[in-house]
PDB file of C-alpha atoms in Angstrom:
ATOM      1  CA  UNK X   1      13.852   6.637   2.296  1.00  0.00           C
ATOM      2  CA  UNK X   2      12.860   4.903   5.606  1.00  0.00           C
ATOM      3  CA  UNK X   3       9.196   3.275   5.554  1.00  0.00           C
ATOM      4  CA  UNK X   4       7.269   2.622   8.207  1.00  0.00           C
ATOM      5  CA  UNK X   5       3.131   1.033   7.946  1.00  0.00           C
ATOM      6  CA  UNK X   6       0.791   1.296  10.777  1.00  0.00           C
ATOM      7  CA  UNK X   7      -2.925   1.236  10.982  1.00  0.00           C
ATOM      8  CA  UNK X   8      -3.075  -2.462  10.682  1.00  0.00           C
ATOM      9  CA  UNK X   9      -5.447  -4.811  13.223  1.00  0.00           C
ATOM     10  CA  UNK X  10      -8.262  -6.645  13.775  1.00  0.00           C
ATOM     11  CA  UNK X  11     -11.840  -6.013  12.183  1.00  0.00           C
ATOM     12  CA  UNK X  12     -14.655  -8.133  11.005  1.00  0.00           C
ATOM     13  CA  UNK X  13     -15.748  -8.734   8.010  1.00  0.00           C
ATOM     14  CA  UNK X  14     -17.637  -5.930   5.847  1.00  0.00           C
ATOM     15  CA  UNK X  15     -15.471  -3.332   8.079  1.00  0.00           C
ATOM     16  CA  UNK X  16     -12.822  -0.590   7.389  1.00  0.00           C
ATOM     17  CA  UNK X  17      -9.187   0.088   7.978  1.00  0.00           C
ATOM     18  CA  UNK X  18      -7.137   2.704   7.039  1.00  0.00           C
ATOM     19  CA  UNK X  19      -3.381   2.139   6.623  1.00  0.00           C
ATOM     20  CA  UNK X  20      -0.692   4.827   7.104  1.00  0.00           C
ATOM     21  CA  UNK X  21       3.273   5.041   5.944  1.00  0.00           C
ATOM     22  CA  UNK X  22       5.118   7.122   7.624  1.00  0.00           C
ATOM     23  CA  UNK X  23       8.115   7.811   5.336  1.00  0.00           C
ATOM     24  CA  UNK X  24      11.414   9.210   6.343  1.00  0.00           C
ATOM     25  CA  UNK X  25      13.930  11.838   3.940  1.00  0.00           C
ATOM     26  CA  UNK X  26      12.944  15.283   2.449  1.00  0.00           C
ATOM     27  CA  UNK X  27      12.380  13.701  -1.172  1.00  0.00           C
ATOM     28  CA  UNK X  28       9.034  11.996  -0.401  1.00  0.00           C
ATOM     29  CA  UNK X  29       7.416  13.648  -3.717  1.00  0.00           C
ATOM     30  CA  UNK X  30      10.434  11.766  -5.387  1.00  0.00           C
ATOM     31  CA  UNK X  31       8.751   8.647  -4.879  1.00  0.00           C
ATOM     32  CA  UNK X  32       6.006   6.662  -6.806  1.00  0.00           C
ATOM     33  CA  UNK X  33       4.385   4.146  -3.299  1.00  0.00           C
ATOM     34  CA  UNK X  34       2.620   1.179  -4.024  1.00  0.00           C
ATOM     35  CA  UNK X  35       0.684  -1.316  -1.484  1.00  0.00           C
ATOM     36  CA  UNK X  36       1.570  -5.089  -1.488  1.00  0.00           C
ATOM     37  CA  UNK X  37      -0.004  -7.882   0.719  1.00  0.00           C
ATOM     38  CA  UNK X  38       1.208 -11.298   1.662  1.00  0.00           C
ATOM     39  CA  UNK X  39      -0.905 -14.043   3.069  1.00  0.00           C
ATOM     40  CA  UNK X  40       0.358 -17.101   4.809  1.00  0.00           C
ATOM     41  CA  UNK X  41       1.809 -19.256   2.360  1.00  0.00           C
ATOM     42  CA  UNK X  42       0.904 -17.157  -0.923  1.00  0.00           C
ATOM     43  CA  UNK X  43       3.018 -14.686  -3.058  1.00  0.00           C
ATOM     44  CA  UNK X  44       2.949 -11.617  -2.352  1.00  0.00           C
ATOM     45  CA  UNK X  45       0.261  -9.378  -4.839  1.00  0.00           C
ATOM     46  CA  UNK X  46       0.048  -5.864  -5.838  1.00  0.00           C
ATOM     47  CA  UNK X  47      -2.597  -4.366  -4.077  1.00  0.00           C
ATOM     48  CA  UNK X  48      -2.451  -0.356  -5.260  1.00  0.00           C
ATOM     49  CA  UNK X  49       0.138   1.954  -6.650  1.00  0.00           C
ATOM     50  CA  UNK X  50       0.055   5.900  -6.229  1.00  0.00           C
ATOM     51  CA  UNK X  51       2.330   8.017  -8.466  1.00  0.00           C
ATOM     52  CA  UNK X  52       4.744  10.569  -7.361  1.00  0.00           C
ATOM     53  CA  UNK X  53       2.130  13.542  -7.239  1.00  0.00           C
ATOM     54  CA  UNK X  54      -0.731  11.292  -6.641  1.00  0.00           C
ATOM     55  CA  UNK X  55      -2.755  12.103  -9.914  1.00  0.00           C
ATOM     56  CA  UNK X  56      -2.564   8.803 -10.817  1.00  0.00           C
ATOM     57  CA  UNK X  57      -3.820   5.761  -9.343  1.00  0.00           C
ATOM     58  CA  UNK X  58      -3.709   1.975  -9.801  1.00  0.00           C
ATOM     59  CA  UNK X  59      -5.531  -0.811  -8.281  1.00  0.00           C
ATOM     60  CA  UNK X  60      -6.028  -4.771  -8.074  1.00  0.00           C
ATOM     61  CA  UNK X  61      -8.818  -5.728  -9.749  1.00  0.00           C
ATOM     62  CA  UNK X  62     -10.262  -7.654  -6.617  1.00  0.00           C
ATOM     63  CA  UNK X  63     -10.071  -4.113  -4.642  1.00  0.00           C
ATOM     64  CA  UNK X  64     -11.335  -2.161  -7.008  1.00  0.00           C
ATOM     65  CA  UNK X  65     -14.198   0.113  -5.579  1.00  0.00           C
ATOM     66  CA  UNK X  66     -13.279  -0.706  -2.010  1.00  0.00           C
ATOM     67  CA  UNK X  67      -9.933   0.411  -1.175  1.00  0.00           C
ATOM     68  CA  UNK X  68      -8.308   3.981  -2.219  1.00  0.00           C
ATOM     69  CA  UNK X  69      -4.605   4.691  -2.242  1.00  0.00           C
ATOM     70  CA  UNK X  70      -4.058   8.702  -1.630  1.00  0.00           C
ATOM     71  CA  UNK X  71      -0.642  10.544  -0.189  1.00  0.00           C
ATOM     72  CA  UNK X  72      -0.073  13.606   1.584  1.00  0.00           C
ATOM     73  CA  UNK X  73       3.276  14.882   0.438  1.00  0.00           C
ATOM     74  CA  UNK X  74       3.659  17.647   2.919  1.00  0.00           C
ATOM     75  CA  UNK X  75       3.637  14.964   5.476  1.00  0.00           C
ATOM     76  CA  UNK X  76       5.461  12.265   3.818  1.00  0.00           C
ATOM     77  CA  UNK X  77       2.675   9.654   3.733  1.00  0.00           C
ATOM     78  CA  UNK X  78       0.364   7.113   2.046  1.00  0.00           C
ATOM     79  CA  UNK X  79      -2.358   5.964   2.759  1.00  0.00           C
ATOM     80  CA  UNK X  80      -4.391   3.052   2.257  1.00  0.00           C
ATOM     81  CA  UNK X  81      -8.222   3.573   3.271  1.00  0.00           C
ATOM     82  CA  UNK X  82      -9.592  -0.279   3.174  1.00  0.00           C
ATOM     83  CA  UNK X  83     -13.602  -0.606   2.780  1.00  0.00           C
ATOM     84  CA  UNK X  84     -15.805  -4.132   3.114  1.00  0.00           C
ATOM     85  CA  UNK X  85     -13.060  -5.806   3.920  1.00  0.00           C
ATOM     86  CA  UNK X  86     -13.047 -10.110   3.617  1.00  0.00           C
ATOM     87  CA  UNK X  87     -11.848 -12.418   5.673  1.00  0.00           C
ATOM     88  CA  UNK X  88      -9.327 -13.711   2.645  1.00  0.00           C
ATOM     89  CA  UNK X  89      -7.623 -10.225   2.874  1.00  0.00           C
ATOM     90  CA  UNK X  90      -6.454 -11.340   5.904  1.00  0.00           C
ATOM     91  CA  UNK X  91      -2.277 -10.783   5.521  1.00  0.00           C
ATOM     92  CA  UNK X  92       0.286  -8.772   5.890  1.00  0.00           C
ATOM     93  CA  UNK X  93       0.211  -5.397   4.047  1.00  0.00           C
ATOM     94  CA  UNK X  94       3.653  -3.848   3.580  1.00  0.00           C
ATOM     95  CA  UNK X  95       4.158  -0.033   2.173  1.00  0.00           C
ATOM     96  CA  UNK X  96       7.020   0.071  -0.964  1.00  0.00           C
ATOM     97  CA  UNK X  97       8.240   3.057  -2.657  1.00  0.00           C
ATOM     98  CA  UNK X  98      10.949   3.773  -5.932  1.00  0.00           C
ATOM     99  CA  UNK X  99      11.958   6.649  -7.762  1.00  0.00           C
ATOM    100  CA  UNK X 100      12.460   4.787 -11.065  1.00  0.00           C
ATOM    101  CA  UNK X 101       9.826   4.603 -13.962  1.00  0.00           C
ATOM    102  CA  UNK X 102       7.498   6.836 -15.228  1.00  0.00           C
ATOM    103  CA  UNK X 103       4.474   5.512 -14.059  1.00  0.00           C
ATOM    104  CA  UNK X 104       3.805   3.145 -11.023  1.00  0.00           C
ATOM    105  CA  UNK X 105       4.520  -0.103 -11.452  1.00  0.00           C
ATOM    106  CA  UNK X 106       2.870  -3.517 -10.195  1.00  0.00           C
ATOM    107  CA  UNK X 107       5.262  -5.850  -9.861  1.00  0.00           C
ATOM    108  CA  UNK X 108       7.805  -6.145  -6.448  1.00  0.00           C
ATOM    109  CA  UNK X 109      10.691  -5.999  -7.923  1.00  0.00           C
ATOM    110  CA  UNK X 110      10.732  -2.352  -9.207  1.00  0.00           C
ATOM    111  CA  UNK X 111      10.184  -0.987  -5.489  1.00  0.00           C
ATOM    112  CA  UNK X 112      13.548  -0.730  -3.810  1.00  0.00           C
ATOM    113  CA  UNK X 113      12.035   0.780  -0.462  1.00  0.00           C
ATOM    114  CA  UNK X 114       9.951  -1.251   1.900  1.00  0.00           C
ATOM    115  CA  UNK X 115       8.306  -0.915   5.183  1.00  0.00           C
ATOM    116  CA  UNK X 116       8.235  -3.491   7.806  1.00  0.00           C
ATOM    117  CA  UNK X 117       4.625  -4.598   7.029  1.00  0.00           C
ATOM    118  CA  UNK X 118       1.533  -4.237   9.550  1.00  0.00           C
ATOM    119  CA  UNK X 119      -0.963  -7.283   9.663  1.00  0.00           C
ATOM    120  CA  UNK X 120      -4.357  -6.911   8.793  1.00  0.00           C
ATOM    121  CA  UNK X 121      -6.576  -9.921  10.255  1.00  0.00           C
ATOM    122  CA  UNK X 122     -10.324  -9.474   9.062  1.00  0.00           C
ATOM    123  CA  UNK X 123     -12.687 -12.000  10.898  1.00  0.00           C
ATOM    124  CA  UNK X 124     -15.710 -13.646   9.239  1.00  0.00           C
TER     125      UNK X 124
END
């Protein structure tokens, strides 16, 4: 599968975004999708995992109650809706998808799909 993010920009503080990945291939469903971020000169982090039919969701504890992972299936793509955003979100937020495992998983290094990343810049 081919990934591709969009939705990302420039908002201030306390604002919203909402993050799209458009994914390529007829096997979309296939694939559990996950949200990662990476901010200048920090790891990357697990920001929220969907599972393959989107009945299950998993989020960073320092998102929790502000952001909400869903998919669309018959359109190939997750989403990432971003509320109250902080300035120390501020990074790039890159789509990742795998068909292993039974239930999504947190770390990088199980995702063998990734987009290209869309920045994210929240002002204070």
């Amino acid at each position: 599968v081919q990934l591709q993010a969009s939705g990302g920009g420039l908002v201030q503080a306390g604002g919203s975004l909402r993050l799209s990945c458009a994914a390529s291939g007829r096997t979309f469903s296939s694939y559990h999708m996950a949200w990662f971020r990476q901010a200048p000169g920090k790891e990357g982090e697990f920001v929220a995992g969907i599972s393959r039919s989107g009945g299950s969701t998993y989020y960073a504890d320092s998102v929790k109650g502000r952001f909400t992972i869903s998919r669309d299936n018959a359109k190939n793509t997750p989403f990432l809706q971003m509320n109250s955003l902080k300035p120390e979100e501020t990074a790039v937020y890159y789509c990742a998808g795998t068909t292993s495992g039974s239930y999504v998983n947190t770390h990088r290094g199980a995702y063998e799909y990734w987009g290209q990343g869309t920045q994210v810049t929240v002002s204070s």
